[in-house]
GROMACS .gro file of C-alpha atoms in nm:
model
  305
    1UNK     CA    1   0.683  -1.033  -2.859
    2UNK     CA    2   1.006  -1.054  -2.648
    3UNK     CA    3   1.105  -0.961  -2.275
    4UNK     CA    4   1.261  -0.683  -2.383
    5UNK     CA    5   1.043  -0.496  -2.617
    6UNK     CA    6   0.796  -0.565  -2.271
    7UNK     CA    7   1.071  -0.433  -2.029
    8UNK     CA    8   1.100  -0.095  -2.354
    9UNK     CA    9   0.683  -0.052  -2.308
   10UNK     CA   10   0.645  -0.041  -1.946
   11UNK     CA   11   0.932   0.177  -1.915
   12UNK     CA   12   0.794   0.464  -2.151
   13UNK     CA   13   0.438   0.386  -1.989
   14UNK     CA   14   0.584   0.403  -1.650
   15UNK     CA   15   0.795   0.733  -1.753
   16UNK     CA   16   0.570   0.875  -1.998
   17UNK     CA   17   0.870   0.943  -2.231
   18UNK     CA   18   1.090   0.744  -2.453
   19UNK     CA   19   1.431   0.966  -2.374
   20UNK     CA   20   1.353   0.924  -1.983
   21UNK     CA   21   1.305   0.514  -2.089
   22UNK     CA   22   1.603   0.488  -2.225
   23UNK     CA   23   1.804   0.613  -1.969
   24UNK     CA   24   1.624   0.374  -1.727
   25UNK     CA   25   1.721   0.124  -1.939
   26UNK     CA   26   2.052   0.245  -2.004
   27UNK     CA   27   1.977   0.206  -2.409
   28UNK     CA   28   1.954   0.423  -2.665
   29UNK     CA   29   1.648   0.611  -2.751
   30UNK     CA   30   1.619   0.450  -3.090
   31UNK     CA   31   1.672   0.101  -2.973
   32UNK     CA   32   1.394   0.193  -2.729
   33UNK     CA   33   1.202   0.342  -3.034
   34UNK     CA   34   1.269   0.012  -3.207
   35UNK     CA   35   1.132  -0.235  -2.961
   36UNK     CA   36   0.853  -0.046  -2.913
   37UNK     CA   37   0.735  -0.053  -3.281
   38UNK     CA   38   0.832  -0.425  -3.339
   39UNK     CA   39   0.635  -0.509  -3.060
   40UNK     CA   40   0.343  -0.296  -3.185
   41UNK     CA   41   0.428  -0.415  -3.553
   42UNK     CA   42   0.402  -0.811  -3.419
   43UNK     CA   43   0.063  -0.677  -3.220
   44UNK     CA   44  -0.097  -0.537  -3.513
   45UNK     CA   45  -0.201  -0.295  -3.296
   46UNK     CA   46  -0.079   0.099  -3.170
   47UNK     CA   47   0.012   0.087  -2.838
   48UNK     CA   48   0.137   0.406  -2.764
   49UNK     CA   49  -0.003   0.749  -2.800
   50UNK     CA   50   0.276   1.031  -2.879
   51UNK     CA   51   0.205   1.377  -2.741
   52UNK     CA   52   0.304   1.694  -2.739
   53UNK     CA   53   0.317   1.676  -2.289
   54UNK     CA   54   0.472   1.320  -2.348
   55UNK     CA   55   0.345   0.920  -2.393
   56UNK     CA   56   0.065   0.739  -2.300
   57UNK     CA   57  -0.101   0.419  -2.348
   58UNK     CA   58  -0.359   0.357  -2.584
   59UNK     CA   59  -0.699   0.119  -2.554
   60UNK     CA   60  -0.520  -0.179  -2.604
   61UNK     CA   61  -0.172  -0.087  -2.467
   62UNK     CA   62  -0.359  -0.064  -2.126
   63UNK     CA   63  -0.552  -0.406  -2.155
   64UNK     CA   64  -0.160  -0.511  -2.275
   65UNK     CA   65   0.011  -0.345  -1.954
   66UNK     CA   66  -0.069  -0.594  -1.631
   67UNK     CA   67   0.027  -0.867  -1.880
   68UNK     CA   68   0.386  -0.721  -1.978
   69UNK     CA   69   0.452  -0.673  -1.601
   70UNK     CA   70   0.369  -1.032  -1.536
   71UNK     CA   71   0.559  -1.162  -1.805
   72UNK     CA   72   0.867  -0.917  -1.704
   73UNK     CA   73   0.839  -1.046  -1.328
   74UNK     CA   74   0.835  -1.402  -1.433
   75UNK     CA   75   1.111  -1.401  -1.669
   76UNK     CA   76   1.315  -1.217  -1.363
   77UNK     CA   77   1.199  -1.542  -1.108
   78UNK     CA   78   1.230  -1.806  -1.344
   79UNK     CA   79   1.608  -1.665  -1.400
   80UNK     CA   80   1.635  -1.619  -1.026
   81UNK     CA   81   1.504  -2.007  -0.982
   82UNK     CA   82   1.739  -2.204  -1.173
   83UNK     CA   83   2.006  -2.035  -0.954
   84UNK     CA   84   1.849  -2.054  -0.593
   85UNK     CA   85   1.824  -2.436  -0.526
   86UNK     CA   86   1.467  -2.415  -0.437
   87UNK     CA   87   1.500  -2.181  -0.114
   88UNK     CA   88   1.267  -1.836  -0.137
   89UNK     CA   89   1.474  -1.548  -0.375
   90UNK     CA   90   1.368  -1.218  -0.532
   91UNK     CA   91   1.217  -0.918  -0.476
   92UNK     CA   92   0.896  -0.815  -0.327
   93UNK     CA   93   0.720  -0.494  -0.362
   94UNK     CA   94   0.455  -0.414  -0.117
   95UNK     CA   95   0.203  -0.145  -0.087
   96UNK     CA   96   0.137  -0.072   0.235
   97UNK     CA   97   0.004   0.276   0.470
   98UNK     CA   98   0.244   0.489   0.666
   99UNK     CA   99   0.096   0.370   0.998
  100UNK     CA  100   0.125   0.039   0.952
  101UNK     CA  101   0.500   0.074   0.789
  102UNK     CA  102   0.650   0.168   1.110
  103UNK     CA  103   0.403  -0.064   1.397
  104UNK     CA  104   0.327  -0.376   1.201
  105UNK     CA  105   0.527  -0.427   0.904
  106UNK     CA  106   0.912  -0.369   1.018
  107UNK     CA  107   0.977  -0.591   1.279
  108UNK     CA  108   0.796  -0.875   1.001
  109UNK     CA  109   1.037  -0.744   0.742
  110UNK     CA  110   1.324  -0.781   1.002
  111UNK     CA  111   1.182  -1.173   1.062
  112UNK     CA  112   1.216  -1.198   0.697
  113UNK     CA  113   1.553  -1.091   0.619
  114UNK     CA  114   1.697  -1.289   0.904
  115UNK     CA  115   1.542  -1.601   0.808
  116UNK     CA  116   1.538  -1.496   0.395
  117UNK     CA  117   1.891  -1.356   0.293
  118UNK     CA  118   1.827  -1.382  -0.058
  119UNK     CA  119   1.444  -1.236  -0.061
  120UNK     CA  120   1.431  -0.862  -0.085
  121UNK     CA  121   1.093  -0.608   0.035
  122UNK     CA  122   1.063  -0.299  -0.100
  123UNK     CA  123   0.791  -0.098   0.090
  124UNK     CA  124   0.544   0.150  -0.106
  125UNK     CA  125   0.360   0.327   0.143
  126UNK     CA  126   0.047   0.612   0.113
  127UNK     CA  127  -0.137   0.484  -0.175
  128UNK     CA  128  -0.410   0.339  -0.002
  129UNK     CA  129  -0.715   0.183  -0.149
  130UNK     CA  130  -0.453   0.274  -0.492
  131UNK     CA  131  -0.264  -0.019  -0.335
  132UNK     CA  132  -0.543  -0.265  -0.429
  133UNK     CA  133  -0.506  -0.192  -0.795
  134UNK     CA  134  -0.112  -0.138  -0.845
  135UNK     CA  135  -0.197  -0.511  -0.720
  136UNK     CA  136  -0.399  -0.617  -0.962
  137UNK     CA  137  -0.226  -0.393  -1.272
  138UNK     CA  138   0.098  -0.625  -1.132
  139UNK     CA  139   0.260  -0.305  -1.006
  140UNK     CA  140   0.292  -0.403  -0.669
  141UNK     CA  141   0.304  -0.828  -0.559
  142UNK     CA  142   0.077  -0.757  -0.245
  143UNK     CA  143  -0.055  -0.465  -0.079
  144UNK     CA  144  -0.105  -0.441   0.365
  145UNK     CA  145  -0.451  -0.272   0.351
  146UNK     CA  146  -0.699  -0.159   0.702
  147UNK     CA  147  -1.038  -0.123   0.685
  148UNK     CA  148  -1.339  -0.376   0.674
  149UNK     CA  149  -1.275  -0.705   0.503
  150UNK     CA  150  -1.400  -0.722   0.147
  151UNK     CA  151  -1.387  -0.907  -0.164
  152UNK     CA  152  -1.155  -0.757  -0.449
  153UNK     CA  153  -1.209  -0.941  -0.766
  154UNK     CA  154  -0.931  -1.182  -0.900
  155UNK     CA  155  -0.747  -1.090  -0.554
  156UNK     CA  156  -0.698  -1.341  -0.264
  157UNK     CA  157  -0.755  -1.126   0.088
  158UNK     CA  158  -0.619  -1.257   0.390
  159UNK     CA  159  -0.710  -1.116   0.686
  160UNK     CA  160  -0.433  -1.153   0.900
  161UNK     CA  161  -0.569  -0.969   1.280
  162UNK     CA  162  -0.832  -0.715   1.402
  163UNK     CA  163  -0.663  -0.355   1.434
  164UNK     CA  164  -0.814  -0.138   1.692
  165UNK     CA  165  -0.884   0.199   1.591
  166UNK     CA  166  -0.876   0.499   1.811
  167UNK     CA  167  -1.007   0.885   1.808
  168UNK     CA  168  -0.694   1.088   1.955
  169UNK     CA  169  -0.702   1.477   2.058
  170UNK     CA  170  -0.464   1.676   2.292
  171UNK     CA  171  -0.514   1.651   2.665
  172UNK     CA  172  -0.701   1.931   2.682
  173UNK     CA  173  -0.958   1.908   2.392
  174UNK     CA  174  -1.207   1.791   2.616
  175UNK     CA  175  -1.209   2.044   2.871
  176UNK     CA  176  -1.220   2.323   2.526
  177UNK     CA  177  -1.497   2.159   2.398
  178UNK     CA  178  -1.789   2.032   2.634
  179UNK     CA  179  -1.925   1.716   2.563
  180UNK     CA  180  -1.849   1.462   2.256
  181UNK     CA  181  -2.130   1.506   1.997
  182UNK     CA  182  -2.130   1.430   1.582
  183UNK     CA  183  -2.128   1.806   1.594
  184UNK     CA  184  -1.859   1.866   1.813
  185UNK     CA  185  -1.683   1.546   1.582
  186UNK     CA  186  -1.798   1.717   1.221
  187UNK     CA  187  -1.631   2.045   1.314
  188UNK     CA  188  -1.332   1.966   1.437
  189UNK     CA  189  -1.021   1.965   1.175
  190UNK     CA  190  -0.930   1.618   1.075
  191UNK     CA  191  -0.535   1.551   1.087
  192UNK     CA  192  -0.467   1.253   0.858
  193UNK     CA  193  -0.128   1.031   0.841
  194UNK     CA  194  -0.286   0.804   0.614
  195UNK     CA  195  -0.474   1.054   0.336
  196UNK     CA  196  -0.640   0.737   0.124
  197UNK     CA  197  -0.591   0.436   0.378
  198UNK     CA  198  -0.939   0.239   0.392
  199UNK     CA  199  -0.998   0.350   0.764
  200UNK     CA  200  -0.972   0.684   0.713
  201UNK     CA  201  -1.228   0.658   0.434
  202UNK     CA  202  -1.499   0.458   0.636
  203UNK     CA  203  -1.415   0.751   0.932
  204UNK     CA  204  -1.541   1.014   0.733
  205UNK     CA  205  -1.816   0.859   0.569
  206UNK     CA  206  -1.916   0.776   0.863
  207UNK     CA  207  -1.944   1.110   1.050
  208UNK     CA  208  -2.092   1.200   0.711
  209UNK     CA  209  -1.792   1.460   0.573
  210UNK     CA  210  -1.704   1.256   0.276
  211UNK     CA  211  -1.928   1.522   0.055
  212UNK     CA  212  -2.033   1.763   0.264
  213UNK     CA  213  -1.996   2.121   0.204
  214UNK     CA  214  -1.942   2.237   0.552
  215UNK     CA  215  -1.666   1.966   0.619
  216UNK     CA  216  -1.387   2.085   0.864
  217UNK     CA  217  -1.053   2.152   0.776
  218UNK     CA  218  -0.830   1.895   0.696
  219UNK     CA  219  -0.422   1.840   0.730
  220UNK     CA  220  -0.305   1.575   0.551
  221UNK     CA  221   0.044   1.485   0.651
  222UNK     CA  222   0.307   1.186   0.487
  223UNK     CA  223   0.402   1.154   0.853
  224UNK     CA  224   0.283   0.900   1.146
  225UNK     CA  225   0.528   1.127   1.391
  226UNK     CA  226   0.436   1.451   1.218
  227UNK     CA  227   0.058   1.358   1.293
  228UNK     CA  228   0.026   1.262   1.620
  229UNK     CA  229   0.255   1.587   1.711
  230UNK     CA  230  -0.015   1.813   1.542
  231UNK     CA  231  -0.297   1.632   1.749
  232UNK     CA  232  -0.074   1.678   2.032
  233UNK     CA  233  -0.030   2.060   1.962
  234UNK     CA  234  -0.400   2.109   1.953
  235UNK     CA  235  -0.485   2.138   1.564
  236UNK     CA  236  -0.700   1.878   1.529
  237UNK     CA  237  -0.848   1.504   1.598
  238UNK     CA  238  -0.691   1.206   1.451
  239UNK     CA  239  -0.852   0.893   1.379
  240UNK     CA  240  -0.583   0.659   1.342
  241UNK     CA  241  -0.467   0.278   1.434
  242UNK     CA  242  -0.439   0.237   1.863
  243UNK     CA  243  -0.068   0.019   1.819
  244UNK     CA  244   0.053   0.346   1.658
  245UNK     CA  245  -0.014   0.578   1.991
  246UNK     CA  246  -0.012   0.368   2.284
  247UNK     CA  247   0.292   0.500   2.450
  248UNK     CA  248   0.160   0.864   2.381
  249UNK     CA  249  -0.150   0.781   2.523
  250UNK     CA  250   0.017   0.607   2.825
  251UNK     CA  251   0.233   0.915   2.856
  252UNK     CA  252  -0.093   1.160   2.857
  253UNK     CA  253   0.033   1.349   2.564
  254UNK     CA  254  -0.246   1.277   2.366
  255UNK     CA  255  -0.590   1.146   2.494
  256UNK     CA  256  -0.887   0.919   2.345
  257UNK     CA  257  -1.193   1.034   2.258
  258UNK     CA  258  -1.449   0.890   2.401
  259UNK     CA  259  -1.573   0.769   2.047
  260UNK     CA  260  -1.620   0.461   1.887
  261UNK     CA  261  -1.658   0.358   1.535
  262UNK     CA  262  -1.990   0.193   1.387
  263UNK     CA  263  -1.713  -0.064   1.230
  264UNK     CA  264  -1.477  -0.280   1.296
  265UNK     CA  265  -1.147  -0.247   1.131
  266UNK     CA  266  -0.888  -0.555   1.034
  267UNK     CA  267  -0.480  -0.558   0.867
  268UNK     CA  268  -0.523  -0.771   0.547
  269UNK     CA  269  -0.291  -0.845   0.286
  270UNK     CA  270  -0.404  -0.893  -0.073
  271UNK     CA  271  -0.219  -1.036  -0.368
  272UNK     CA  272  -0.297  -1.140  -0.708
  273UNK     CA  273  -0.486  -1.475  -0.747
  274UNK     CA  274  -0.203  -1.717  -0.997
  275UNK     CA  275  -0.117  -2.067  -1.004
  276UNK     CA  276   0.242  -1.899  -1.090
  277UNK     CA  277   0.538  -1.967  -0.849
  278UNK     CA  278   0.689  -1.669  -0.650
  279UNK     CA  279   0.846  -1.840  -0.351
  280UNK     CA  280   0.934  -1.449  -0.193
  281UNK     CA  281   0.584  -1.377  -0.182
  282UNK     CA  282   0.511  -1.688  -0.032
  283UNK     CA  283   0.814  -1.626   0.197
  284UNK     CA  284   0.625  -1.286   0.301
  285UNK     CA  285   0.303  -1.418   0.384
  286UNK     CA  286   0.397  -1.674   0.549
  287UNK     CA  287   0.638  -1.474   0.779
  288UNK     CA  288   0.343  -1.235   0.847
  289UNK     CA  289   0.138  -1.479   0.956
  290UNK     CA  290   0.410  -1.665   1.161
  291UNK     CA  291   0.515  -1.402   1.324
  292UNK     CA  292   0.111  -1.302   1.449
  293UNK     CA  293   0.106  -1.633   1.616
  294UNK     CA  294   0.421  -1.539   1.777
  295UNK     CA  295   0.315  -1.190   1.902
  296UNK     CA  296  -0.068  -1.315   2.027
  297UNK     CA  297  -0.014  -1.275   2.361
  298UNK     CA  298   0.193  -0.977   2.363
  299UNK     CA  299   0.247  -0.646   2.179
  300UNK     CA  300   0.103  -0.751   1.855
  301UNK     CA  301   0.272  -0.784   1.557
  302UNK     CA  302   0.037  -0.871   1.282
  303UNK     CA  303  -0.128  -1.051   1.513
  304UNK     CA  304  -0.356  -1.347   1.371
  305UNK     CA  305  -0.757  -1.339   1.354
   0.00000   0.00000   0.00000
């Protein structure tokens, strides 16, 4: 078993197709082919499934995937490390939600790559609670989550400040609708920014539309901009992180509920519990949580808890 029969899996897994893999890799489809079977052959084991609508992984070629990307990632920073002279190198990839891309996580990234030329951050964002477990599979090296702290197993979770959630409706929602009630909340159509982010989750559970029949409508949008202008056009409530509409509510072009959640709601970032060096990671965290202190007293930034 050899880096590149590894980098030749994950490729067709990732791809679902040995022709696509190859041209990733800029190889050959049999040379692809090959490395695939050798590593299989040296496994003793099938690893692959061939079918007609393409690859996928078998029993074992899953329970063989998080360790390929591992092995992959530290082959590429043990490379990177001989040539860096101990200061923080390579690339980062972070999950993260589309509300917290914009309001939290650039001006930390901007921190970074000022202090960090030779670290890299590539930012995933609307996977969610999916974020947690490209995490642990070793598809993403830390994930920016919001919701309630919890416990993810073989993660580390850092909470790094309390993020103060809001209910936001146009100006005149009020005035439309009488008094604030869980009805008046249940059938109301739910605009959403952040389709899977933890929040947004414990929201609706919470006013109890999760698996209800008669939920409202819902508009689920890729957009932090594209959401609050939908609120502000009248379609719908948004329940969505306060840092990402204080100037519109300042402005009056949208207004706050008067709602508050049963929870309390926190930015965390989790990462993959190893004793395995990965000095840009470090880099990252530590910048987030530098950069909270920073920002305490002012418009936070990742502030810290």
């Amino acid at each position: 078993m050899d880096t590149p029969q590894l980098h030749a899996f994950v490729a067709v897994v990732d791809i679902g197709s040995f022709t696509r893999a190859a041209a990733r890799l800029n190889l050959s489809q049999p040379t692809v082919t090959s490395r695939v079977k050798s590593l299989e052959q040296g496994l003793g084991t099938t690893l692959l499934e061939r079918l007609p609508s393409g690859v996928r992984p078998t029993a074992a070629g899953s329970q063989l995937l998080p360790y390929a990307r591992e092995i992959i990632s530290l082959t590429g920073r043990a490379r990177q490390a001989i040539v860096a002279d101990g200061r923080p190198h390579g690339r980062v990839d972070v999950g993260t939600v589309e509300s917290l891309t914009s309001y939290r996580l650039l001006p930390m990234v901007e921190y970074l790559y000022r202090r960090y030329p030779d670290v890299q951050v590539a930012l995933h964002a609307g996977a969610g609670p999916d974020a947690v477990a490209a995490v642990r599979e070793g598809r993403l090296d830390c994930a920016f989550v919001v919701g309630s702290p919890e416990e993810h197993e073989g993660l580390e979770t850092q909470v790094l400040c309390p993020e103060p959630m809001v209910l936001v409706s146009s100006p005149g929602w009020h005035a439309a609708r009488g008094p604030v009630t869980m009805d008046v909340l249940r059938a109301t159509p739910i605009i959403r920014a952040d389709t899977r982010a933890g929040y947004q989750l414990q929201f609706e559970q919470t006013l109890g539309l999760r698996d209800g029949a008669d939920r409202p409508r819902v508009f689920d949008l890729d957009s932090i901009d594209a959401a609050k202008r939908s609120v502000a056009l009248g379609i719908g409530m948004a329940f969505i992180p306060l840092v990402s509409v204080k100037r519109e509510l300042a402005e009056g072009t949208l207004a706050a509920v008067d709602w508050a959640p049963p929870f309390e709601t926190w930015t965390q970032v989790v990462r993959r519990r190893t004793r395995t060096p990965n000095s840009a990671l470090d880099a990252l965290v530590a910048t987030a949580v530098e950069v909270a202190a920073e920002h305490l007293d002012d418009e936070p930034v990742l502030a810290a808890s």
